[in-house]
Tab-separated table of C-alpha atoms and ligand atoms in Angstrom:
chain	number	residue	atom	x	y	z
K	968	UNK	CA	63.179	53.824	27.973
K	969	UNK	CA	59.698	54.960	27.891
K	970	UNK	CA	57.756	52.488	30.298
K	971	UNK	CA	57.549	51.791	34.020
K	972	UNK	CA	59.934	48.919	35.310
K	973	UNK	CA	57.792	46.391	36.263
K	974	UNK	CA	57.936	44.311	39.676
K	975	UNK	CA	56.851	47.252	41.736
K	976	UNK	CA	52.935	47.288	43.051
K	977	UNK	CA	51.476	50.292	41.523
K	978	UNK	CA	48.063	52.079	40.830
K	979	UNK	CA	47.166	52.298	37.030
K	980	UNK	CA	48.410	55.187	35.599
K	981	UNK	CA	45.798	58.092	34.422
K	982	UNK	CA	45.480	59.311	31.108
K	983	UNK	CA	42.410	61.217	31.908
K	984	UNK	CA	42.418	64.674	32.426
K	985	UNK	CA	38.819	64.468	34.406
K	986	UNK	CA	40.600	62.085	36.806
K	987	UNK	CA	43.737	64.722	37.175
K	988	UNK	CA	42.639	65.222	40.653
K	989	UNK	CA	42.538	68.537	42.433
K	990	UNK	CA	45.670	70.513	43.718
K	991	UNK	CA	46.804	73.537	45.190
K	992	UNK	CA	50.561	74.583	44.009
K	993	UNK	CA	52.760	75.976	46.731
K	994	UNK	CA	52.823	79.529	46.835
K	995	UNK	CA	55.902	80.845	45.004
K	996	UNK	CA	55.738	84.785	45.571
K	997	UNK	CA	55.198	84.477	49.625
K	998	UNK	CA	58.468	83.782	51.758
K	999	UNK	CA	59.033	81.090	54.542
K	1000	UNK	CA	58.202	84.367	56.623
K	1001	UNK	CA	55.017	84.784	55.143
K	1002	UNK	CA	55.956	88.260	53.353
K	1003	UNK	CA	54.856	89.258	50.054
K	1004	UNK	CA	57.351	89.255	46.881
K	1005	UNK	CA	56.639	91.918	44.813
K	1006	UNK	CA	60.036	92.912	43.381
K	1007	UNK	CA	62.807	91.563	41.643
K	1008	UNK	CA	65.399	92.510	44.233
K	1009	UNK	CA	62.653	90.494	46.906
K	1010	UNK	CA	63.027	87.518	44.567
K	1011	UNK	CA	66.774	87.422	43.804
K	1012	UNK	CA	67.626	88.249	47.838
K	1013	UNK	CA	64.883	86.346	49.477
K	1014	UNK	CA	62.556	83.990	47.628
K	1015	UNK	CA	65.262	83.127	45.173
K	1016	UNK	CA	67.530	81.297	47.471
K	1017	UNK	CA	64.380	79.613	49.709
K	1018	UNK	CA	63.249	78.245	46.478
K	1019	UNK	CA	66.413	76.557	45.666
K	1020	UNK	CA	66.840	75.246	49.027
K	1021	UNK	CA	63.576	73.366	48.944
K	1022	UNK	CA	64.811	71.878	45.922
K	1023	UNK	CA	67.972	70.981	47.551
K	1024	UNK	CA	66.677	69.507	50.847
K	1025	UNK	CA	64.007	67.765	49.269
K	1026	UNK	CA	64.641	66.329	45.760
K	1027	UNK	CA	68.123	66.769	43.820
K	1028	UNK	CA	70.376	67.393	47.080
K	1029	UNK	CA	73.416	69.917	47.650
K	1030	UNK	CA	75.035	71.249	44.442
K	1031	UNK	CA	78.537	71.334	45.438
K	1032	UNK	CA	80.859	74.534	44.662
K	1033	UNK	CA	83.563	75.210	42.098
K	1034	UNK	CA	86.270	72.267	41.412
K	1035	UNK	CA	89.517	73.749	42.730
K	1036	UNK	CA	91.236	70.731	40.888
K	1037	UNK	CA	90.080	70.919	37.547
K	1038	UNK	CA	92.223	70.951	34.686
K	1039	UNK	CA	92.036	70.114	30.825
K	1040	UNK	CA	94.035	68.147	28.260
K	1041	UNK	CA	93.559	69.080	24.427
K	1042	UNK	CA	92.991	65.423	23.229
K	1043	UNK	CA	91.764	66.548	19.617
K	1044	UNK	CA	91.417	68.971	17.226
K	1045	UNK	CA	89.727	68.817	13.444
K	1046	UNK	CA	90.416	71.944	11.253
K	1047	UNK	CA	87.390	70.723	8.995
K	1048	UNK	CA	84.614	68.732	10.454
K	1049	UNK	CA	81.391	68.060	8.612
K	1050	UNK	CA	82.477	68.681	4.975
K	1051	UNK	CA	84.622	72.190	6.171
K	1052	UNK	CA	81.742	74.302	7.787
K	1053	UNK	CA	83.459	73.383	11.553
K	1054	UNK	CA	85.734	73.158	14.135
K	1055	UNK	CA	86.073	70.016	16.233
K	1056	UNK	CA	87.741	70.112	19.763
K	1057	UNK	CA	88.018	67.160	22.295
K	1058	UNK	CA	88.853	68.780	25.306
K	1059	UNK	CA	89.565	65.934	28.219
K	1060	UNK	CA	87.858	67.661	31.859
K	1061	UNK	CA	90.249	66.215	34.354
K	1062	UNK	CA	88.048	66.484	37.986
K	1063	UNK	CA	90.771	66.010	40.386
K	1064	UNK	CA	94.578	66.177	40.558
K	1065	UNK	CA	96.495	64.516	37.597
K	1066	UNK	CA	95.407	61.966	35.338
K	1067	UNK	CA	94.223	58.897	37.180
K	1068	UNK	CA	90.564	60.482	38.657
K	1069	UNK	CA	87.599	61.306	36.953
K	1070	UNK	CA	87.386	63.084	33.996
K	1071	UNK	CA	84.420	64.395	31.415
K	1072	UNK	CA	85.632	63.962	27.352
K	1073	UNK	CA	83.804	66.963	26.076
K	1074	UNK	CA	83.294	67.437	21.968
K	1075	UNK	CA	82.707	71.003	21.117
K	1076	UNK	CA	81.913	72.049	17.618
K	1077	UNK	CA	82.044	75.493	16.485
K	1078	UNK	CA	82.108	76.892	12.725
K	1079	UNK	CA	84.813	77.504	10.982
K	1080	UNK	CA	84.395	80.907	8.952
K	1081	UNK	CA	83.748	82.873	12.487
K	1082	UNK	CA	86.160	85.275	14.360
K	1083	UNK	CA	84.142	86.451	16.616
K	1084	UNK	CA	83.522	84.420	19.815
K	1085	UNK	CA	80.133	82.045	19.147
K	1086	UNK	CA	76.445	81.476	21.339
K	1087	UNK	CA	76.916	77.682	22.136
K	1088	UNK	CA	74.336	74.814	22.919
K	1089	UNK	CA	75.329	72.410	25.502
K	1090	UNK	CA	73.964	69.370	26.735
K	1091	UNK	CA	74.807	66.062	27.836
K	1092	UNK	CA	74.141	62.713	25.320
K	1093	UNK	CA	73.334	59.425	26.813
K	1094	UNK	CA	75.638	57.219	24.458
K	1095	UNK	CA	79.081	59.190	24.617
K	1096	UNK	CA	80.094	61.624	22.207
K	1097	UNK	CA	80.589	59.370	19.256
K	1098	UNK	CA	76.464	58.604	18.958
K	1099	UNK	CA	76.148	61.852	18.250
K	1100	UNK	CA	77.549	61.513	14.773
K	1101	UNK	CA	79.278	59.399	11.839
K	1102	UNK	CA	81.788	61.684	11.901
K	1103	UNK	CA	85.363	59.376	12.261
K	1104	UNK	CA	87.341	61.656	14.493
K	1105	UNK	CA	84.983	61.867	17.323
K	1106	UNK	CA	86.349	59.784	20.095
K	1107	UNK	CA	84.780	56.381	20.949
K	1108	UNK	CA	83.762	57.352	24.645
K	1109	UNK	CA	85.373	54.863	27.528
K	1110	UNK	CA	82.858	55.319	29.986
K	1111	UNK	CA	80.519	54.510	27.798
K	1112	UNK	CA	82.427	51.047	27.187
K	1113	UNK	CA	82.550	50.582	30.670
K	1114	UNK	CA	78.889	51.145	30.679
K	1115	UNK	CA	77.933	48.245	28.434
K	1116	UNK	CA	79.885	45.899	30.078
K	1117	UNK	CA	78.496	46.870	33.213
K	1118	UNK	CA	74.995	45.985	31.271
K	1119	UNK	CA	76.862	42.945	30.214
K	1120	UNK	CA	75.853	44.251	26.791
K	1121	UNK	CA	77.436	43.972	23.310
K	1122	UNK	CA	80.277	46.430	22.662
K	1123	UNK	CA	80.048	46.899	19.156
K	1124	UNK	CA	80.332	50.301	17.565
K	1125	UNK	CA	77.383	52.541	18.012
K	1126	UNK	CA	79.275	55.487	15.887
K	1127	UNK	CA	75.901	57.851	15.303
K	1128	UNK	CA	73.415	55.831	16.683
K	1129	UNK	CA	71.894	59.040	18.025
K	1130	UNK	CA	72.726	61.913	15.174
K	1131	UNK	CA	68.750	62.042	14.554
K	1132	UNK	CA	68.771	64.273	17.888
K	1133	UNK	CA	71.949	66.176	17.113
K	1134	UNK	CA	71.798	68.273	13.796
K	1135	UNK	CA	74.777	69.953	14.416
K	1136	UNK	CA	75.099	71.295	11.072
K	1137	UNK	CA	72.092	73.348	11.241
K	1138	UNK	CA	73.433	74.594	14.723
K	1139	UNK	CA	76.672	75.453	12.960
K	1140	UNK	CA	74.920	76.516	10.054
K	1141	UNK	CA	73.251	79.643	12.153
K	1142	UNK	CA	76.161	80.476	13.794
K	1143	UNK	CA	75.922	78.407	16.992
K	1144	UNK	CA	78.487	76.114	18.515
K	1145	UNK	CA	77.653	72.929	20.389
K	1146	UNK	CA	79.213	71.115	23.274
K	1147	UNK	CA	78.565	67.737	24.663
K	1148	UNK	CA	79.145	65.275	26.807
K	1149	UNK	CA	78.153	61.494	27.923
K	1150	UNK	CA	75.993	61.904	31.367
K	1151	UNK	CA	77.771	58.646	32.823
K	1152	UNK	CA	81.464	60.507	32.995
K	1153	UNK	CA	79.548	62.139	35.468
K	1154	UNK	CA	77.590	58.749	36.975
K	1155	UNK	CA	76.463	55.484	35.284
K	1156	UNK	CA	72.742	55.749	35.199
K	1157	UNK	CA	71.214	52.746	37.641
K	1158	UNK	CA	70.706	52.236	41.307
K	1159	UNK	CA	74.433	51.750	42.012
K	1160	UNK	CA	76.236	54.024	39.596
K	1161	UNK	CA	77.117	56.236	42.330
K	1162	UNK	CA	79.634	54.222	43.948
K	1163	UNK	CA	81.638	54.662	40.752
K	1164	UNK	CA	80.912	57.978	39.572
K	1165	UNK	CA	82.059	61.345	41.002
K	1166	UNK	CA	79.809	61.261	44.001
K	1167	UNK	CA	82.111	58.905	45.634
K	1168	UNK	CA	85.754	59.775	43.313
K	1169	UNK	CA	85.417	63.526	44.537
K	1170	UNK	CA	83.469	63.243	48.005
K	1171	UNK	CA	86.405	64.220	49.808
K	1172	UNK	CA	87.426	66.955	47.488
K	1173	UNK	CA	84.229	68.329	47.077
K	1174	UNK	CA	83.325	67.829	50.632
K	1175	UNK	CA	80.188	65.968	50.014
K	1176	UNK	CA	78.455	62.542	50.690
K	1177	UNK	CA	77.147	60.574	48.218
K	1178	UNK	CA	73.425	60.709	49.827
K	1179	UNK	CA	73.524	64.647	49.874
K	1180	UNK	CA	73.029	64.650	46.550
K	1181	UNK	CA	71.600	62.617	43.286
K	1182	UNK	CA	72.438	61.213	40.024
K	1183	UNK	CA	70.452	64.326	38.373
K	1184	UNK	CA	72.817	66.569	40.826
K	1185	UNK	CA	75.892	64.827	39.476
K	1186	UNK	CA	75.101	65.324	36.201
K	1187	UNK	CA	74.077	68.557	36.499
K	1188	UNK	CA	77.506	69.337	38.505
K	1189	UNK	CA	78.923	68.599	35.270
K	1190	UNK	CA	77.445	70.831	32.978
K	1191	UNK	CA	78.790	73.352	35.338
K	1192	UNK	CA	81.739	72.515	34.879
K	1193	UNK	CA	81.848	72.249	30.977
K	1194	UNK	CA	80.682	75.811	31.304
K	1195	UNK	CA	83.956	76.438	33.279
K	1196	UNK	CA	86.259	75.102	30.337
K	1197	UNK	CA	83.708	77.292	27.806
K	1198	UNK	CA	84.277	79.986	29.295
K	1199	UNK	CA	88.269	80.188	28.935
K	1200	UNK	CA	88.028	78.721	25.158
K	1201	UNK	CA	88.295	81.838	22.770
K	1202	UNK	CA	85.796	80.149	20.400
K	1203	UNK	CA	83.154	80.713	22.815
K	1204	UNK	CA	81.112	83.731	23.752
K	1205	UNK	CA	81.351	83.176	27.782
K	1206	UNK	CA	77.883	84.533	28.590
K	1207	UNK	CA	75.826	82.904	25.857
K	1208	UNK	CA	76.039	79.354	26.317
K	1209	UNK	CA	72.521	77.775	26.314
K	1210	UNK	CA	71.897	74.494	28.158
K	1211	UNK	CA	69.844	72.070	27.127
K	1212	UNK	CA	68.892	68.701	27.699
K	1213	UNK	CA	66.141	65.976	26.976
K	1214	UNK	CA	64.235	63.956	29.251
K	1215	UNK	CA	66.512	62.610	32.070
K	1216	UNK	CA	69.201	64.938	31.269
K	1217	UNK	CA	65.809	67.936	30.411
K	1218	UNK	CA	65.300	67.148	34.053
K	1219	UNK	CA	69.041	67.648	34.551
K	1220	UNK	CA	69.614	70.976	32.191
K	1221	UNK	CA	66.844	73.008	34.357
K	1222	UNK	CA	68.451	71.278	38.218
K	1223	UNK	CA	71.751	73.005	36.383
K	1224	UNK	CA	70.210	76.152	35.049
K	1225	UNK	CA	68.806	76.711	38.730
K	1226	UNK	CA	72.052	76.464	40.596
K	1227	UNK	CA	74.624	78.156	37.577
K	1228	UNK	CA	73.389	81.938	36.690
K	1229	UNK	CA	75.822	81.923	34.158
K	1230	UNK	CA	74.044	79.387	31.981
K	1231	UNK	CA	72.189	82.471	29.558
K	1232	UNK	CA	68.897	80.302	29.141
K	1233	UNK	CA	67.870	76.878	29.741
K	1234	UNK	CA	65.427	74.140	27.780
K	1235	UNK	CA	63.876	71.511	28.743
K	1236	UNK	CA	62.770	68.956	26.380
K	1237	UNK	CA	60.539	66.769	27.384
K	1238	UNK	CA	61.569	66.555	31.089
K	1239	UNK	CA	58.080	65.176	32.214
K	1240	UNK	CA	57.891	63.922	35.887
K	1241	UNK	CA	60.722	65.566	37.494
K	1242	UNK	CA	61.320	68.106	35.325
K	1243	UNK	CA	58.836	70.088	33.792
K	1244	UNK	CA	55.460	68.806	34.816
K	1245	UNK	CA	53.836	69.667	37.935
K	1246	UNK	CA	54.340	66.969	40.311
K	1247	UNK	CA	50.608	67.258	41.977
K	1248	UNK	CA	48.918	66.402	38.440
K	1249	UNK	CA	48.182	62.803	38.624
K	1250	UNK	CA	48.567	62.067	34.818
K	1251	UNK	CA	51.386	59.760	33.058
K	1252	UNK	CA	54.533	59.446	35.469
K	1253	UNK	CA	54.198	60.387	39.178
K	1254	UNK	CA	56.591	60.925	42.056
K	1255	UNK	CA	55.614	57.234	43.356
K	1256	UNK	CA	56.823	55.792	39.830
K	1257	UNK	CA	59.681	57.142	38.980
K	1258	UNK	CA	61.300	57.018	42.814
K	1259	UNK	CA	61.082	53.522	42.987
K	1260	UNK	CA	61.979	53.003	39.223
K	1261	UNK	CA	65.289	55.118	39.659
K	1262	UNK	CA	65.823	55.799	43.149
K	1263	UNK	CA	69.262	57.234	42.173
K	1264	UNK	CA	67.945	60.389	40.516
K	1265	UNK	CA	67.235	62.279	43.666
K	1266	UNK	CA	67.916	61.863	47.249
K	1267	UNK	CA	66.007	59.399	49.080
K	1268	UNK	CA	64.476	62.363	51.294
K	1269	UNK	CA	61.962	62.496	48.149
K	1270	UNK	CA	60.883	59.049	48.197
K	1271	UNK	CA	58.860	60.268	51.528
K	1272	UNK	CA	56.107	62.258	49.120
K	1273	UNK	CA	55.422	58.877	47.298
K	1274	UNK	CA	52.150	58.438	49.484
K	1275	UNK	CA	51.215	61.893	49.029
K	1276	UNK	CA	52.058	64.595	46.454
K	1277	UNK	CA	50.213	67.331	48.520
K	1278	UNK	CA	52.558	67.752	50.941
K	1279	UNK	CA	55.780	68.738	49.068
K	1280	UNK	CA	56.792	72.033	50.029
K	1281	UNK	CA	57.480	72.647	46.631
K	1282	UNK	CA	56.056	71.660	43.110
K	1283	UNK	CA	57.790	72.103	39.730
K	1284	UNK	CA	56.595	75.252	38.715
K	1285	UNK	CA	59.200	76.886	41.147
K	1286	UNK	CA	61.933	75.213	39.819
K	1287	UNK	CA	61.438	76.546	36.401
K	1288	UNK	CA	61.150	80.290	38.047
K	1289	UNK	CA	64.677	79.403	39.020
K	1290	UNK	CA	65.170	80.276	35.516
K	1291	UNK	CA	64.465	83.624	35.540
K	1292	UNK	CA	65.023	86.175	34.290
K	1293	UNK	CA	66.394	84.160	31.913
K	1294	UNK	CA	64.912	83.222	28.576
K	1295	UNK	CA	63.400	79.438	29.225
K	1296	UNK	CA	61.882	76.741	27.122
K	1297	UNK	CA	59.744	74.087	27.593
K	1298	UNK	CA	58.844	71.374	24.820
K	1299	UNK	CA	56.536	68.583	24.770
K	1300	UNK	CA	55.754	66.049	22.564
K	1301	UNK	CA	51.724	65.599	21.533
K	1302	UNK	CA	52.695	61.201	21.950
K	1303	UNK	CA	54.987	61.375	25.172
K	1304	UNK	CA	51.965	61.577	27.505
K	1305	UNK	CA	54.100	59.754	29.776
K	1306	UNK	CA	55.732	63.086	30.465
K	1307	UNK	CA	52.339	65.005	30.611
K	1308	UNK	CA	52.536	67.538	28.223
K	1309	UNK	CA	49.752	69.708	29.944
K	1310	UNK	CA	51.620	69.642	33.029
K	1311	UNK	CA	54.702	70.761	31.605
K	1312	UNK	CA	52.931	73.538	29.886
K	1313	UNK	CA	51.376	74.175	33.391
K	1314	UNK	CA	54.167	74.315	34.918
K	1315	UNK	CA	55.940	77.142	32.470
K	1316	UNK	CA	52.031	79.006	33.056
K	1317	UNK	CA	52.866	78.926	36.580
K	1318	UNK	CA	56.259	80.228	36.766
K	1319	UNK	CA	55.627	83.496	34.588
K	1320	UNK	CA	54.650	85.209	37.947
K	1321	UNK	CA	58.305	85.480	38.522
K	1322	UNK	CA	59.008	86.720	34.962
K	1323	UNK	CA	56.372	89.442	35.290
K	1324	UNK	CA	58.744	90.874	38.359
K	1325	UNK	CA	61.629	90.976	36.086
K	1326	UNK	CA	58.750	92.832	32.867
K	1327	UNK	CA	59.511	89.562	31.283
K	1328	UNK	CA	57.047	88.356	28.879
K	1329	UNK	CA	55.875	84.826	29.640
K	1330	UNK	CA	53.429	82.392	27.717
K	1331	UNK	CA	51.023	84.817	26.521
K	1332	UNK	CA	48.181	82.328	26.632
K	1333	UNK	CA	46.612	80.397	29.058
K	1334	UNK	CA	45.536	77.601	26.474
K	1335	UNK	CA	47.598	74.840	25.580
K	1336	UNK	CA	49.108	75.554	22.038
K	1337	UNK	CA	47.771	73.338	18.542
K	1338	UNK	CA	50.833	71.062	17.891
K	1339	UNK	CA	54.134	72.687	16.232
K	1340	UNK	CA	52.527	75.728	16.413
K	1341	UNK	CA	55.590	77.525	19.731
K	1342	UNK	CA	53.916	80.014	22.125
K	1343	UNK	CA	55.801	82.843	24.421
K	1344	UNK	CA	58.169	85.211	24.605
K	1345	UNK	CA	60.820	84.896	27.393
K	1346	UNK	CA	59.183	81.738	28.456
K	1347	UNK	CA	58.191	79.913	25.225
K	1348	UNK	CA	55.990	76.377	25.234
K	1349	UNK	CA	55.459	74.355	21.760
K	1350	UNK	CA	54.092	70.390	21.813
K	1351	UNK	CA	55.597	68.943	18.650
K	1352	UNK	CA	53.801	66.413	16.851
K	1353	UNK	CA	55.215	62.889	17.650
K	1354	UNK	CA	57.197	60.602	20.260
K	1355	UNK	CA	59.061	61.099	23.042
K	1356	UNK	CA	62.497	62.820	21.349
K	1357	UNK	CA	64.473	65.915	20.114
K	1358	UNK	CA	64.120	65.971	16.499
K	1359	UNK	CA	64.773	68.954	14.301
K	1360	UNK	CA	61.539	70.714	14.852
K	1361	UNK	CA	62.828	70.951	18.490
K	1362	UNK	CA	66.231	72.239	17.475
K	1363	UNK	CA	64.974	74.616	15.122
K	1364	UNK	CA	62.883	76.318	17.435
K	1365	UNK	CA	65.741	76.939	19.943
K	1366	UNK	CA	67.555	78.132	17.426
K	1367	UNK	CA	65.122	80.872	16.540
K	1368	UNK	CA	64.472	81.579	20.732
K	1369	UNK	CA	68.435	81.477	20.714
K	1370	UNK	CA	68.693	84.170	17.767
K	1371	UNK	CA	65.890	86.244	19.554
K	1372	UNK	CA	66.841	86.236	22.851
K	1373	UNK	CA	70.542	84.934	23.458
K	1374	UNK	CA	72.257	85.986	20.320
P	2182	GCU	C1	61.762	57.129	31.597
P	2182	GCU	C2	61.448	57.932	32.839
P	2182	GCU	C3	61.287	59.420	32.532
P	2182	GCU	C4	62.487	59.924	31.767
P	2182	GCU	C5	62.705	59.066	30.548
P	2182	GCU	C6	63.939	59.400	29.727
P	2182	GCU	O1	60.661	57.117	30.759
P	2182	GCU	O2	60.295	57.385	33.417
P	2182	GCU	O3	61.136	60.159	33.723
P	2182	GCU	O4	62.335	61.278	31.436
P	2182	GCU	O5	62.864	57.721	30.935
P	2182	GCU	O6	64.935	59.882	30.270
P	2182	GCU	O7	63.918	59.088	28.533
């Protein structure tokens, strides 16, 4: 999933930072009135909400409200998952009214020898729950059934295909929970997976077209609303839920950490194009590439920059601000140059103005890090050695920037 779909005319992609280009990053701290920010209260009453708009109007779309009709079913519960040290809960996320709409199958771990309500990491997976791990109880995930015969793909089991990205027992292990979710309850990810997904189930309840908003803005909808069921489960400690995500769904973690304050901090790992990096660096994946290689993740209103980066009223920077005050990660990886590593670094450099109103401590450098060695303080940067992933390294540092700043 790590190269540009082919049939589509485009320029070569750059690799070389002398042919970058030169840019000019949309002001962040000067309002659509052309005052000055220079307090927190001007940011959270003013700029804030301008900021979020331009990403609304011009790239994700409308983030709809609250779902009146939510409701969950207990489908599962494991007294002693991974060899005793957890808690296993399969909570069903019904969307609408009754049984027969949409629904999200969320798997929440949390450890077992705690009484006190626990920090929890969540953050969608891209092969259902049961990728996640070998462990036998976890649910095989329909829609991700449905998914592979969409694909017209073999069905066999993929029972912890992906546990390389999710060491849950460390998480548990330093006192953090973890909830997850597959992204395609939400929507299947290609061109047409909205006309299944919740953009068109809920578009009357929500009161919402499916063009107003994206794929990213669907899934991101979602982790909203697994914060809503964490927040009533006694397990969890309501205002210290973390949300993470990688790539695609790092894109979709910040789009959610933006638009729900009550996420406590947000990572991205490497989110590249659409996420992270800034969007006027010509290097790896540009706007023109990945609009016409997945339409679906924005609204098409962003497909009209493809010609020319320049004149987006916004660049990526400003959607990391929308973190703040909030503690905020961004990862790399020193092979995924695809994602741009400098530009995601740049674009955490670039939104510590907004930290500084808050006396929040951002990078603390202006030079890119040596691999695996993390930067920052409320903003933190590290490029881990390697590919395009979320290994332990990863996990291990937002484990220590959870401990330090969420815990
Ligand atoms: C593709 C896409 C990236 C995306 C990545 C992923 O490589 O071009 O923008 O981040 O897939 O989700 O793995």
């Amino acid at each position: 999933s790590c190269s540009v779909m082919t049939g589509f005319a485009q320029p070569p992609v750059n690799y070389d930072e002398a042919k970058v280009g030169v840019y000019q990053l949309p002001p962040l701290l000067i309002t659509n009135s052309k005052t000055k920010v220079r307090s927190s209260s001007d940011w959270d009453h003013t700029r804030r909400k301008e900021v979020l708009q331009l990403f609304k109007e011009n790239m994700y779309g409308q983030f709809p409200g609250p779902d009146a009709e939510m409701h969950v079913v207990m489908q599962k519960i494991d007294s002693s998952a991974i060899d005793g040290l957890a808690i296993s809960k399969q909570v069903r996320i019904y969307l609408s009214k009754g049984e027969n709409g949409p629904y999200i199958d969320l798997l929440l771990y949390i450890p077992a020898n705690t009484t006190q309500p626990v920090p929890v990491f969540t953050s969608l997976n891209f092969q259902g729950n049961h990728n996640i791990s070998m462990d036998e109880n976890i649910l095989i995930s329909q829609h991700y059934l449905d998914f592979l015969k969409f694909k017209k793909a073999d069905a066999s089991p993929t029972r912890g295909v992906q546990e390389r990205r999710w060491p849950v027992k460390a998480l548990i292990e330093h006192g953090y929970g973890l909830a997850t979710a597959y992204y395609g309850d939400l929507e299947q990810d290609h061109a047409d997976g909205w006309e299944t997904g919740i953009r068109t189930s809920l578009a009357h309840q929500l009161h919402i077209k499916p063009a107003d908003w994206s794929a990213i803005g669907a899934w991101a909808w979602g982790l909203s609303r697994i914060l809503d069921y964490l927040q009533t489960d006694k397990n969890v400690a309501a205002t210290k839920v973390i949300v993470m995500g990688h790539s695609r769904l790092g894109k979709t973690a910040l789009w959610a950490g933006a638009n729900d304050p009550r996420f406590a901090a947000v990572i991205s790992n490497n989110s590249g194009e659409g996420g992270a990096a800034l969007t006027r660096r010509n290097y790896g994946e540009t706007l023109s590439i990945i609009t016409k290689a997945f339409p679906h993740w924005f609204i098409s209103k962003y497909q009209s920059y493809q010609d020319d980066v320049n004149t987006l009223p916004m660049d990526q920077h400003m959607l990391l601000a929308l973190a703040a005050p909030r503690p905020l990660y961004v990862a790399s990886a020193t092979n995924d140059k695809w994602a741009d590593p400098y530009g995601e670094f740049l674009g955490a450099k670039n939104a510590e103005q907004v930290y500084a109103l808050f006396n929040k401590k951002g990078l603390g450098t202006d030079q890119m890090p040596a691999p695996d060695m993390p930067v920052g303080n409320t903003i933190r940067y590290h490029i881990r050695t390697g590919d395009h992933d979320v290994l332990l390294f990863d996990w291990m540092q937002y484990i220590k920037f959870g401990d330090e700043l969420v815990k």
